[in-house]
Amino acid sequence: MSLDAKKSLGQNFLKSEKAIRSMIESPDISHDDIVVEIGPGKGALTKPLLETGATVVAFELDKRMVEYLHETFGEYVMSGKLILVHQDVLEADISAYTSGQPYKVVANIPYYITNLIIRTFLSNGHQPTSMCLLIQKEVAERIVSRNGKESILSLSVQLYGIPRFIMKVDRRYFSPKPKVDSAVIIIDAINRDDIVDVDFENKFFEIIKTAFSQKRKKAIKNLSMLASKSTWENIFEACGIDRDVRAEDVTYTQWLEIVDKYR
Ligand code: SAM
């Protein structure tokens, strides 16, 4: 059977031993872990994950890959250490597949659904404890606010966990070679501790999306779509934040304060 890469499924197979090692070591995978792998492909990450003794639940959309993995890792499938699921991970009942137990996500994910995967797992009723991801380098830099600027993405991730940049992975370490470089990041300490209730979570997203709606404008100017300018000026003043600031220069902790005062 041909295992040629399907562009439509974002298939770029990983060839870097260094990146693979870092994706096992950074989340400290060990034999008592349950790992959810998204898109195992030909098993570049699946194999070293299984070698740690961890239980791996791998969601793969490409039937050819599922069959190939069944043949290659038959013993692990038989022993229950590898659970192969032929399904779109975005539609999967993660809680059922992990029996409601704590789990970690490790994945080289397709570029085209990066944001959706991050959002789906972080806001899931059964969140992972950590996510170690190989993603497009620019997106990784945005998530960890490498240039000192926040974005909707960086703030959304910080609401649930602590993101950290691990390493750059040059495009030549993939087959076929993509047009962009990649990077490994980890989102650690995932929890809902900063979320007081559902209303807080909804307001947080409503406020940051509105504040960033026109990036060049001041945050308060954008936010005046939600409430009067003076309301926001009072809130910003009470939080000790400059009223002329742009949304990208307001820190995560300051946004928490703003949301708390607004609702
Ligand atoms: N893990 C392999 C590696 O590192 O070489 C393959 C990574 S490749 C970038 C992404 C994989 O995700 C492909 O095997 C693709 O078929 C699979 N995939 C794409 N969309 C998916 C989805 N919605 N759910 C599950 N798997 C998906």
PDB file of C-alpha atoms and ligand atoms in Angstrom:
ATOM      1  CA  MET A   1       0.000   0.000   0.000  1.00  0.00           C
ATOM      2  CA  SER A   2       1.272   3.472  -0.866  1.00  0.00           C
ATOM      3  CA  LEU A   3       1.976   5.719   2.088  1.00  0.00           C
ATOM      4  CA  ASP A   4       2.622   8.863   0.070  1.00  0.00           C
ATOM      5  CA  ALA A   5       1.982  12.048   2.024  1.00  0.00           C
ATOM      6  CA  LYS A   6      -1.480  13.556   1.620  1.00  0.00           C
ATOM      7  CA  LYS A   7      -1.262  17.331   1.490  1.00  0.00           C
ATOM      8  CA  SER A   8      -4.947  17.687   2.353  1.00  0.00           C
ATOM      9  CA  LEU A   9      -4.279  16.060   5.753  1.00  0.00           C
ATOM     10  CA  GLY A  10      -1.255  18.231   6.515  1.00  0.00           C
ATOM     11  CA  GLN A  11       1.108  15.264   6.338  1.00  0.00           C
ATOM     12  CA  ASN A  12       4.742  16.287   6.896  1.00  0.00           C
ATOM     13  CA  PHE A  13       6.565  13.415   8.514  1.00  0.00           C
ATOM     14  CA  LEU A  14       9.153  14.205  11.167  1.00  0.00           C
ATOM     15  CA  LYS A  15      12.776  13.087  10.688  1.00  0.00           C
ATOM     16  CA  SER A  16      14.585  14.918  13.498  1.00  0.00           C
ATOM     17  CA  GLU A  17      15.773  12.605  16.287  1.00  0.00           C
ATOM     18  CA  LYS A  18      16.552  15.658  18.424  1.00  0.00           C
ATOM     19  CA  ALA A  19      12.999  17.015  18.101  1.00  0.00           C
ATOM     20  CA  ILE A  20      11.521  13.578  18.793  1.00  0.00           C
ATOM     21  CA  ARG A  21      13.658  13.232  21.941  1.00  0.00           C
ATOM     22  CA  SER A  22      12.661  16.680  23.166  1.00  0.00           C
ATOM     23  CA  MET A  23       8.971  15.834  22.711  1.00  0.00           C
ATOM     24  CA  ILE A  24       9.343  12.799  24.975  1.00  0.00           C
ATOM     25  CA  GLU A  25      11.612  14.473  27.540  1.00  0.00           C
ATOM     26  CA  SER A  26       9.967  17.915  27.884  1.00  0.00           C
ATOM     27  CA  PRO A  27       6.640  16.540  29.131  1.00  0.00           C
ATOM     28  CA  ASP A  28       8.601  13.923  31.116  1.00  0.00           C
ATOM     29  CA  ILE A  29       6.713  10.957  29.631  1.00  0.00           C
ATOM     30  CA  SER A  30       7.042   7.797  31.732  1.00  0.00           C
ATOM     31  CA  HIS A  31       5.501   4.341  32.013  1.00  0.00           C
ATOM     32  CA  ASP A  32       2.497   5.385  34.096  1.00  0.00           C
ATOM     33  CA  ASP A  33       1.386   8.145  31.707  1.00  0.00           C
ATOM     34  CA  ILE A  34      -1.568   8.089  29.346  1.00  0.00           C
ATOM     35  CA  VAL A  35      -0.597   9.981  26.201  1.00  0.00           C
ATOM     36  CA  VAL A  36      -3.012  11.221  23.571  1.00  0.00           C
ATOM     37  CA  GLU A  37      -1.205  11.469  20.250  1.00  0.00           C
ATOM     38  CA  ILE A  38      -2.859  13.435  17.454  1.00  0.00           C
ATOM     39  CA  GLY A  39      -2.009  12.231  13.957  1.00  0.00           C
ATOM     40  CA  PRO A  40       0.574   9.467  14.540  1.00  0.00           C
ATOM     41  CA  GLY A  41       1.173   9.132  10.780  1.00  0.00           C
ATOM     42  CA  LYS A  42       3.863   6.480  10.280  1.00  0.00           C
ATOM     43  CA  GLY A  43       4.691   6.416  13.989  1.00  0.00           C
ATOM     44  CA  ALA A  44       7.784   8.662  14.277  1.00  0.00           C
ATOM     45  CA  LEU A  45       6.598   9.776  17.733  1.00  0.00           C
ATOM     46  CA  THR A  46       4.419   6.776  18.542  1.00  0.00           C
ATOM     47  CA  LYS A  47       7.395   4.395  18.703  1.00  0.00           C
ATOM     48  CA  PRO A  48       9.476   6.311  21.282  1.00  0.00           C
ATOM     49  CA  LEU A  49       6.306   7.088  23.231  1.00  0.00           C
ATOM     50  CA  LEU A  50       5.504   3.369  23.474  1.00  0.00           C
ATOM     51  CA  GLU A  51       9.123   2.599  24.410  1.00  0.00           C
ATOM     52  CA  THR A  52       8.716   4.694  27.572  1.00  0.00           C
ATOM     53  CA  GLY A  53       6.040   2.212  28.659  1.00  0.00           C
ATOM     54  CA  ALA A  54       3.270   4.833  28.471  1.00  0.00           C
ATOM     55  CA  THR A  55      -0.196   3.957  27.201  1.00  0.00           C
ATOM     56  CA  VAL A  56      -0.800   5.753  23.909  1.00  0.00           C
ATOM     57  CA  VAL A  57      -4.210   6.666  22.505  1.00  0.00           C
ATOM     58  CA  ALA A  58      -3.562   7.758  18.921  1.00  0.00           C
ATOM     59  CA  PHE A  59      -6.182   9.476  16.740  1.00  0.00           C
ATOM     60  CA  GLU A  60      -5.496   9.283  13.017  1.00  0.00           C
ATOM     61  CA  LEU A  61      -7.747  10.358  10.168  1.00  0.00           C
ATOM     62  CA  ASP A  62      -5.869   8.522   7.400  1.00  0.00           C
ATOM     63  CA  LYS A  63      -7.007   4.898   7.158  1.00  0.00           C
ATOM     64  CA  ARG A  64      -3.764   3.845   5.399  1.00  0.00           C
ATOM     65  CA  MET A  65      -1.737   5.031   8.397  1.00  0.00           C
ATOM     66  CA  VAL A  66      -4.045   3.281  10.865  1.00  0.00           C
ATOM     67  CA  GLU A  67      -3.568  -0.026   8.997  1.00  0.00           C
ATOM     68  CA  TYR A  68       0.188   0.506   8.760  1.00  0.00           C
ATOM     69  CA  LEU A  69       0.423   1.240  12.511  1.00  0.00           C
ATOM     70  CA  HIS A  70      -1.670  -1.851  13.314  1.00  0.00           C
ATOM     71  CA  GLU A  71       0.836  -3.993  11.439  1.00  0.00           C
ATOM     72  CA  THR A  72       3.937  -2.229  12.788  1.00  0.00           C
ATOM     73  CA  PHE A  73       2.881  -2.035  16.429  1.00  0.00           C
ATOM     74  CA  GLY A  74       0.638  -5.135  16.585  1.00  0.00           C
ATOM     75  CA  GLU A  75       2.116  -6.326  19.878  1.00  0.00           C
ATOM     76  CA  TYR A  76       1.410  -3.029  21.590  1.00  0.00           C
ATOM     77  CA  VAL A  77      -2.146  -3.069  20.222  1.00  0.00           C
ATOM     78  CA  MET A  78      -2.640  -6.611  21.534  1.00  0.00           C
ATOM     79  CA  SER A  79      -1.356  -5.702  24.993  1.00  0.00           C
ATOM     80  CA  GLY A  80      -3.609  -2.612  25.167  1.00  0.00           C
ATOM     81  CA  LYS A  81      -0.650  -0.229  25.329  1.00  0.00           C
ATOM     82  CA  LEU A  82      -1.558   1.296  21.954  1.00  0.00           C
ATOM     83  CA  ILE A  83      -5.141   2.258  21.213  1.00  0.00           C
ATOM     84  CA  LEU A  84      -5.500   3.260  17.578  1.00  0.00           C
ATOM     85  CA  VAL A  85      -8.555   5.333  16.759  1.00  0.00           C
ATOM     86  CA  HIS A  86      -9.512   6.039  13.164  1.00  0.00           C
ATOM     87  CA  GLN A  87     -11.322   9.308  13.827  1.00  0.00           C
ATOM     88  CA  ASP A  88     -11.074  13.082  13.545  1.00  0.00           C
ATOM     89  CA  VAL A  89      -9.543  14.042  16.903  1.00  0.00           C
ATOM     90  CA  LEU A  90     -11.683  17.183  16.984  1.00  0.00           C
ATOM     91  CA  GLU A  91     -14.808  15.025  17.193  1.00  0.00           C
ATOM     92  CA  ALA A  92     -13.476  12.457  19.641  1.00  0.00           C
ATOM     93  CA  ASP A  93     -14.751  11.884  23.163  1.00  0.00           C
ATOM     94  CA  ILE A  94     -11.356  12.240  24.858  1.00  0.00           C
ATOM     95  CA  SER A  95     -12.750  11.550  28.317  1.00  0.00           C
ATOM     96  CA  ALA A  96     -14.112   8.168  27.189  1.00  0.00           C
ATOM     97  CA  TYR A  97     -10.844   7.120  25.509  1.00  0.00           C
ATOM     98  CA  THR A  98      -8.774   8.073  28.558  1.00  0.00           C
ATOM     99  CA  SER A  99     -11.334   6.621  31.029  1.00  0.00           C
ATOM    100  CA  GLY A 100     -11.480  10.034  32.692  1.00  0.00           C
ATOM    101  CA  GLN A 101      -7.840   9.626  33.824  1.00  0.00           C
ATOM    102  CA  PRO A 102      -5.203  12.399  33.668  1.00  0.00           C
ATOM    103  CA  TYR A 103      -3.388  12.455  30.313  1.00  0.00           C
ATOM    104  CA  LYS A 104      -0.767  14.373  28.325  1.00  0.00           C
ATOM    105  CA  VAL A 105      -0.968  15.386  24.668  1.00  0.00           C
ATOM    106  CA  VAL A 106       2.086  14.876  22.463  1.00  0.00           C
ATOM    107  CA  ALA A 107       1.712  15.672  18.774  1.00  0.00           C
ATOM    108  CA  ASN A 108       3.188  16.878  15.525  1.00  0.00           C
ATOM    109  CA  ILE A 109      -0.055  18.438  14.368  1.00  0.00           C
ATOM    110  CA  PRO A 110      -1.261  19.503  10.939  1.00  0.00           C
ATOM    111  CA  TYR A 111      -0.755  23.255  10.476  1.00  0.00           C
ATOM    112  CA  TYR A 112      -4.261  23.886   9.204  1.00  0.00           C
ATOM    113  CA  ILE A 113      -5.993  22.911  12.462  1.00  0.00           C
ATOM    114  CA  THR A 114      -3.398  24.071  15.021  1.00  0.00           C
ATOM    115  CA  ASN A 115      -5.561  26.738  16.672  1.00  0.00           C
ATOM    116  CA  LEU A 116      -8.614  24.516  16.673  1.00  0.00           C
ATOM    117  CA  ILE A 117      -6.730  21.646  18.327  1.00  0.00           C
ATOM    118  CA  ILE A 118      -5.260  23.898  21.017  1.00  0.00           C
ATOM    119  CA  ARG A 119      -8.636  25.482  21.754  1.00  0.00           C
ATOM    120  CA  THR A 120     -10.513  22.156  21.747  1.00  0.00           C
ATOM    121  CA  PHE A 121      -8.135  20.517  24.239  1.00  0.00           C
ATOM    122  CA  LEU A 122      -7.604  23.497  26.548  1.00  0.00           C
ATOM    123  CA  SER A 123     -11.321  24.254  26.925  1.00  0.00           C
ATOM    124  CA  ASN A 124     -12.272  20.560  27.108  1.00  0.00           C
ATOM    125  CA  GLY A 125     -14.209  19.398  30.172  1.00  0.00           C
ATOM    126  CA  HIS A 126     -11.471  16.778  30.527  1.00  0.00           C
ATOM    127  CA  GLN A 127      -8.321  18.831  29.899  1.00  0.00           C
ATOM    128  CA  PRO A 128      -4.855  17.315  29.472  1.00  0.00           C
ATOM    129  CA  THR A 129      -2.269  18.112  32.177  1.00  0.00           C
ATOM    130  CA  SER A 130       0.197  19.240  29.488  1.00  0.00           C
ATOM    131  CA  MET A 131       0.439  19.587  25.703  1.00  0.00           C
ATOM    132  CA  CYS A 132       3.752  19.195  23.880  1.00  0.00           C
ATOM    133  CA  LEU A 133       3.243  20.279  20.280  1.00  0.00           C
ATOM    134  CA  LEU A 134       5.247  20.618  17.104  1.00  0.00           C
ATOM    135  CA  ILE A 135       3.711  23.532  15.239  1.00  0.00           C
ATOM    136  CA  GLN A 136       4.562  26.272  12.756  1.00  0.00           C
ATOM    137  CA  LYS A 137       7.374  28.411  14.209  1.00  0.00           C
ATOM    138  CA  GLU A 138       5.539  31.734  13.811  1.00  0.00           C
ATOM    139  CA  VAL A 139       2.518  30.374  15.677  1.00  0.00           C
ATOM    140  CA  ALA A 140       4.778  29.011  18.435  1.00  0.00           C
ATOM    141  CA  GLU A 141       6.402  32.434  18.808  1.00  0.00           C
ATOM    142  CA  ARG A 142       3.019  34.104  19.003  1.00  0.00           C
ATOM    143  CA  ILE A 143       1.834  31.696  21.704  1.00  0.00           C
ATOM    144  CA  VAL A 144       4.857  32.373  23.941  1.00  0.00           C
ATOM    145  CA  SER A 145       4.794  36.157  23.157  1.00  0.00           C
ATOM    146  CA  ARG A 146       8.429  36.005  21.978  1.00  0.00           C
ATOM    147  CA  ASN A 147       8.427  39.654  20.870  1.00  0.00           C
ATOM    148  CA  GLY A 148       6.983  40.766  24.211  1.00  0.00           C
ATOM    149  CA  LYS A 149       3.562  41.388  22.634  1.00  0.00           C
ATOM    150  CA  GLU A 150       0.374  39.553  23.581  1.00  0.00           C
ATOM    151  CA  SER A 151      -2.187  38.265  21.067  1.00  0.00           C
ATOM    152  CA  ILE A 152      -5.605  36.634  21.283  1.00  0.00           C
ATOM    153  CA  LEU A 153      -3.810  33.301  20.925  1.00  0.00           C
ATOM    154  CA  SER A 154      -1.193  33.911  23.642  1.00  0.00           C
ATOM    155  CA  LEU A 155      -3.824  35.163  26.097  1.00  0.00           C
ATOM    156  CA  SER A 156      -6.214  32.286  25.330  1.00  0.00           C
ATOM    157  CA  VAL A 157      -3.444  29.777  26.072  1.00  0.00           C
ATOM    158  CA  GLN A 158      -2.406  31.530  29.299  1.00  0.00           C
ATOM    159  CA  LEU A 159      -5.962  31.332  30.583  1.00  0.00           C
ATOM    160  CA  TYR A 160      -5.438  27.575  30.895  1.00  0.00           C
ATOM    161  CA  GLY A 161      -1.713  26.929  31.193  1.00  0.00           C
ATOM    162  CA  ILE A 162       1.893  28.075  30.997  1.00  0.00           C
ATOM    163  CA  PRO A 163       3.396  27.986  27.486  1.00  0.00           C
ATOM    164  CA  ARG A 164       7.133  27.556  26.915  1.00  0.00           C
ATOM    165  CA  PHE A 165       9.261  27.510  23.754  1.00  0.00           C
ATOM    166  CA  ILE A 166      11.413  24.359  23.568  1.00  0.00           C
ATOM    167  CA  MET A 167      13.258  24.354  20.225  1.00  0.00           C
ATOM    168  CA  LYS A 168      13.134  25.381  16.601  1.00  0.00           C
ATOM    169  CA  VAL A 169      12.868  22.572  14.027  1.00  0.00           C
ATOM    170  CA  ASP A 170      14.088  23.508  10.562  1.00  0.00           C
ATOM    171  CA  ARG A 171      11.822  22.630   7.617  1.00  0.00           C
ATOM    172  CA  ARG A 172      14.479  20.256   6.262  1.00  0.00           C
ATOM    173  CA  TYR A 173      13.702  17.818   9.077  1.00  0.00           C
ATOM    174  CA  PHE A 174      10.320  16.980   7.553  1.00  0.00           C
ATOM    175  CA  SER A 175       9.315  14.885   4.576  1.00  0.00           C
ATOM    176  CA  PRO A 176       7.927  16.295   2.391  1.00  0.00           C
ATOM    177  CA  LYS A 177       9.641  19.597   3.248  1.00  0.00           C
ATOM    178  CA  PRO A 178       7.033  22.245   4.184  1.00  0.00           C
ATOM    179  CA  LYS A 179       7.301  25.925   3.201  1.00  0.00           C
ATOM    180  CA  VAL A 180       7.810  27.046   6.812  1.00  0.00           C
ATOM    181  CA  ASP A 181       9.971  26.169   9.824  1.00  0.00           C
ATOM    182  CA  SER A 182       8.459  24.601  12.923  1.00  0.00           C
ATOM    183  CA  ALA A 183       9.010  24.651  16.663  1.00  0.00           C
ATOM    184  CA  VAL A 184       8.313  22.499  19.700  1.00  0.00           C
ATOM    185  CA  ILE A 185       6.383  24.152  22.513  1.00  0.00           C
ATOM    186  CA  ILE A 186       4.963  22.831  25.749  1.00  0.00           C
ATOM    187  CA  ILE A 187       1.878  24.116  27.543  1.00  0.00           C
ATOM    188  CA  ASP A 188       2.335  23.045  31.148  1.00  0.00           C
ATOM    189  CA  ALA A 189       0.283  23.180  34.352  1.00  0.00           C
ATOM    190  CA  ILE A 190      -3.015  23.133  32.476  1.00  0.00           C
ATOM    191  CA  ASN A 191      -5.938  23.917  34.785  1.00  0.00           C
ATOM    192  CA  ARG A 192      -9.007  26.121  35.161  1.00  0.00           C
ATOM    193  CA  ASP A 193      -7.865  27.862  38.357  1.00  0.00           C
ATOM    194  CA  ASP A 194      -8.051  31.386  36.865  1.00  0.00           C
ATOM    195  CA  ILE A 195     -11.601  30.811  35.638  1.00  0.00           C
ATOM    196  CA  VAL A 196     -14.019  31.829  38.348  1.00  0.00           C
ATOM    197  CA  ASP A 197     -17.092  30.567  36.441  1.00  0.00           C
ATOM    198  CA  VAL A 198     -18.452  30.106  32.908  1.00  0.00           C
ATOM    199  CA  ASP A 199     -19.490  33.752  32.730  1.00  0.00           C
ATOM    200  CA  PHE A 200     -15.895  34.799  33.486  1.00  0.00           C
ATOM    201  CA  GLU A 201     -14.576  32.509  30.712  1.00  0.00           C
ATOM    202  CA  ASN A 202     -17.090  33.918  28.188  1.00  0.00           C
ATOM    203  CA  LYS A 203     -16.415  37.529  29.194  1.00  0.00           C
ATOM    204  CA  PHE A 204     -12.645  36.988  29.003  1.00  0.00           C
ATOM    205  CA  PHE A 205     -12.905  35.905  25.358  1.00  0.00           C
ATOM    206  CA  GLU A 206     -15.463  38.558  24.460  1.00  0.00           C
ATOM    207  CA  ILE A 207     -13.269  41.297  25.924  1.00  0.00           C
ATOM    208  CA  ILE A 208      -9.943  40.239  24.425  1.00  0.00           C
ATOM    209  CA  LYS A 209     -11.464  39.581  20.981  1.00  0.00           C
ATOM    210  CA  THR A 210     -13.034  43.036  21.015  1.00  0.00           C
ATOM    211  CA  ALA A 211      -9.867  44.711  22.332  1.00  0.00           C
ATOM    212  CA  PHE A 212      -7.798  43.191  19.506  1.00  0.00           C
ATOM    213  CA  SER A 213     -10.411  43.781  16.790  1.00  0.00           C
ATOM    214  CA  GLN A 214      -8.377  46.622  15.260  1.00  0.00           C
ATOM    215  CA  LYS A 215      -4.790  46.024  16.294  1.00  0.00           C
ATOM    216  CA  ARG A 216      -3.517  49.526  15.556  1.00  0.00           C
ATOM    217  CA  LYS A 217      -6.192  51.198  17.637  1.00  0.00           C
ATOM    218  CA  LYS A 218      -5.985  51.731  21.385  1.00  0.00           C
ATOM    219  CA  ALA A 219      -7.566  48.951  23.458  1.00  0.00           C
ATOM    220  CA  ILE A 220     -10.140  51.329  24.959  1.00  0.00           C
ATOM    221  CA  LYS A 221     -11.206  52.575  21.528  1.00  0.00           C
ATOM    222  CA  ASN A 222     -11.949  48.990  20.457  1.00  0.00           C
ATOM    223  CA  LEU A 223     -13.580  48.123  23.770  1.00  0.00           C
ATOM    224  CA  SER A 224     -16.023  51.011  23.500  1.00  0.00           C
ATOM    225  CA  MET A 225     -18.058  48.680  21.261  1.00  0.00           C
ATOM    226  CA  LEU A 226     -18.942  46.801  24.473  1.00  0.00           C
ATOM    227  CA  ALA A 227     -19.431  49.645  26.962  1.00  0.00           C
ATOM    228  CA  SER A 228     -18.900  53.401  27.101  1.00  0.00           C
ATOM    229  CA  LYS A 229     -15.389  54.802  26.797  1.00  0.00           C
ATOM    230  CA  SER A 230     -15.602  56.243  30.307  1.00  0.00           C
ATOM    231  CA  THR A 231     -16.500  52.826  31.759  1.00  0.00           C
ATOM    232  CA  TRP A 232     -13.269  51.432  30.344  1.00  0.00           C
ATOM    233  CA  GLU A 233     -11.231  54.455  31.369  1.00  0.00           C
ATOM    234  CA  ASN A 234     -12.410  53.957  34.946  1.00  0.00           C
ATOM    235  CA  ILE A 235     -11.610  50.225  34.849  1.00  0.00           C
ATOM    236  CA  PHE A 236      -8.157  50.793  33.353  1.00  0.00           C
ATOM    237  CA  GLU A 237      -7.415  53.488  35.917  1.00  0.00           C
ATOM    238  CA  ALA A 238      -8.544  51.254  38.781  1.00  0.00           C
ATOM    239  CA  CYS A 239      -6.169  48.564  37.466  1.00  0.00           C
ATOM    240  CA  GLY A 240      -3.298  51.049  37.112  1.00  0.00           C
ATOM    241  CA  ILE A 241      -3.136  50.620  33.316  1.00  0.00           C
ATOM    242  CA  ASP A 242      -2.342  53.451  30.899  1.00  0.00           C
ATOM    243  CA  ARG A 243      -5.582  54.430  29.095  1.00  0.00           C
ATOM    244  CA  ASP A 244      -3.697  54.896  25.776  1.00  0.00           C
ATOM    245  CA  VAL A 245      -2.305  51.365  25.694  1.00  0.00           C
ATOM    246  CA  ARG A 246      -2.821  48.976  22.787  1.00  0.00           C
ATOM    247  CA  ALA A 247      -4.298  45.546  23.525  1.00  0.00           C
ATOM    248  CA  GLU A 248      -1.025  43.770  22.694  1.00  0.00           C
ATOM    249  CA  ASP A 249       0.758  45.645  25.523  1.00  0.00           C
ATOM    250  CA  VAL A 250      -1.683  44.660  28.273  1.00  0.00           C
ATOM    251  CA  THR A 251      -0.390  41.625  30.182  1.00  0.00           C
ATOM    252  CA  TYR A 252      -2.372  38.465  30.894  1.00  0.00           C
ATOM    253  CA  THR A 253      -2.654  39.279  34.612  1.00  0.00           C
ATOM    254  CA  GLN A 254      -3.934  42.770  33.780  1.00  0.00           C
ATOM    255  CA  TRP A 255      -6.602  41.273  31.477  1.00  0.00           C
ATOM    256  CA  LEU A 256      -7.770  39.063  34.358  1.00  0.00           C
ATOM    257  CA  GLU A 257      -8.192  42.166  36.501  1.00  0.00           C
ATOM    258  CA  ILE A 258     -10.008  44.034  33.724  1.00  0.00           C
ATOM    259  CA  VAL A 259     -12.464  41.169  33.156  1.00  0.00           C
ATOM    260  CA  ASP A 260     -13.075  40.889  36.873  1.00  0.00           C
ATOM    261  CA  LYS A 261     -13.866  44.588  37.183  1.00  0.00           C
ATOM    262  CA  TYR A 262     -16.048  44.684  34.046  1.00  0.00           C
ATOM    263  CA  ARG A 263     -18.480  41.877  34.876  1.00  0.00           C
TER     264      ARG A 263
HETATM  265  N1  SAM B   1       3.129  12.164  13.771  1.00  0.00           N
HETATM  266  C1  SAM B   1       3.627  11.982  12.427  1.00  0.00           C
HETATM  267  C2  SAM B   1       5.040  12.493  12.339  1.00  0.00           C
HETATM  268  O1  SAM B   1       5.428  13.263  13.246  1.00  0.00           O
HETATM  269  O2  SAM B   1       5.758  12.151  11.412  1.00  0.00           O
HETATM  270  C3  SAM B   1       2.740  12.647  11.384  1.00  0.00           C
HETATM  271  C4  SAM B   1       2.521  14.140  11.568  1.00  0.00           C
HETATM  272  S1  SAM B   1       1.629  14.926  10.255  1.00  0.00           S
HETATM  273  C5  SAM B   1       2.183  16.598  10.455  1.00  0.00           C
HETATM  274  C6  SAM B   1      -0.039  15.095  10.859  1.00  0.00           C
HETATM  275  C7  SAM B   1      -0.845  13.807  10.956  1.00  0.00           C
HETATM  276  O3  SAM B   1      -2.155  14.135  11.437  1.00  0.00           O
HETATM  277  C8  SAM B   1      -1.065  13.073   9.641  1.00  0.00           C
HETATM  278  O4  SAM B   1      -0.778  11.711   9.784  1.00  0.00           O
HETATM  279  C9  SAM B   1      -2.567  13.284   9.315  1.00  0.00           C
HETATM  280  O5  SAM B   1      -3.129  12.219   8.583  1.00  0.00           O
HETATM  281  C10 SAM B   1      -3.148  13.404  10.710  1.00  0.00           C
HETATM  282  N2  SAM B   1      -4.389  14.205  10.803  1.00  0.00           N
HETATM  283  C11 SAM B   1      -4.739  15.298  10.077  1.00  0.00           C
HETATM  284  N3  SAM B   1      -5.908  15.805  10.499  1.00  0.00           N
HETATM  285  C12 SAM B   1      -6.316  15.017  11.544  1.00  0.00           C
HETATM  286  C13 SAM B   1      -7.458  15.030  12.401  1.00  0.00           C
HETATM  287  N4  SAM B   1      -8.411  15.951  12.281  1.00  0.00           N
HETATM  288  N5  SAM B   1      -7.549  14.059  13.355  1.00  0.00           N
HETATM  289  C14 SAM B   1      -6.585  13.112  13.480  1.00  0.00           C
HETATM  290  N6  SAM B   1      -5.484  13.057  12.690  1.00  0.00           N
HETATM  291  C15 SAM B   1      -5.347  13.993  11.741  1.00  0.00           C
END
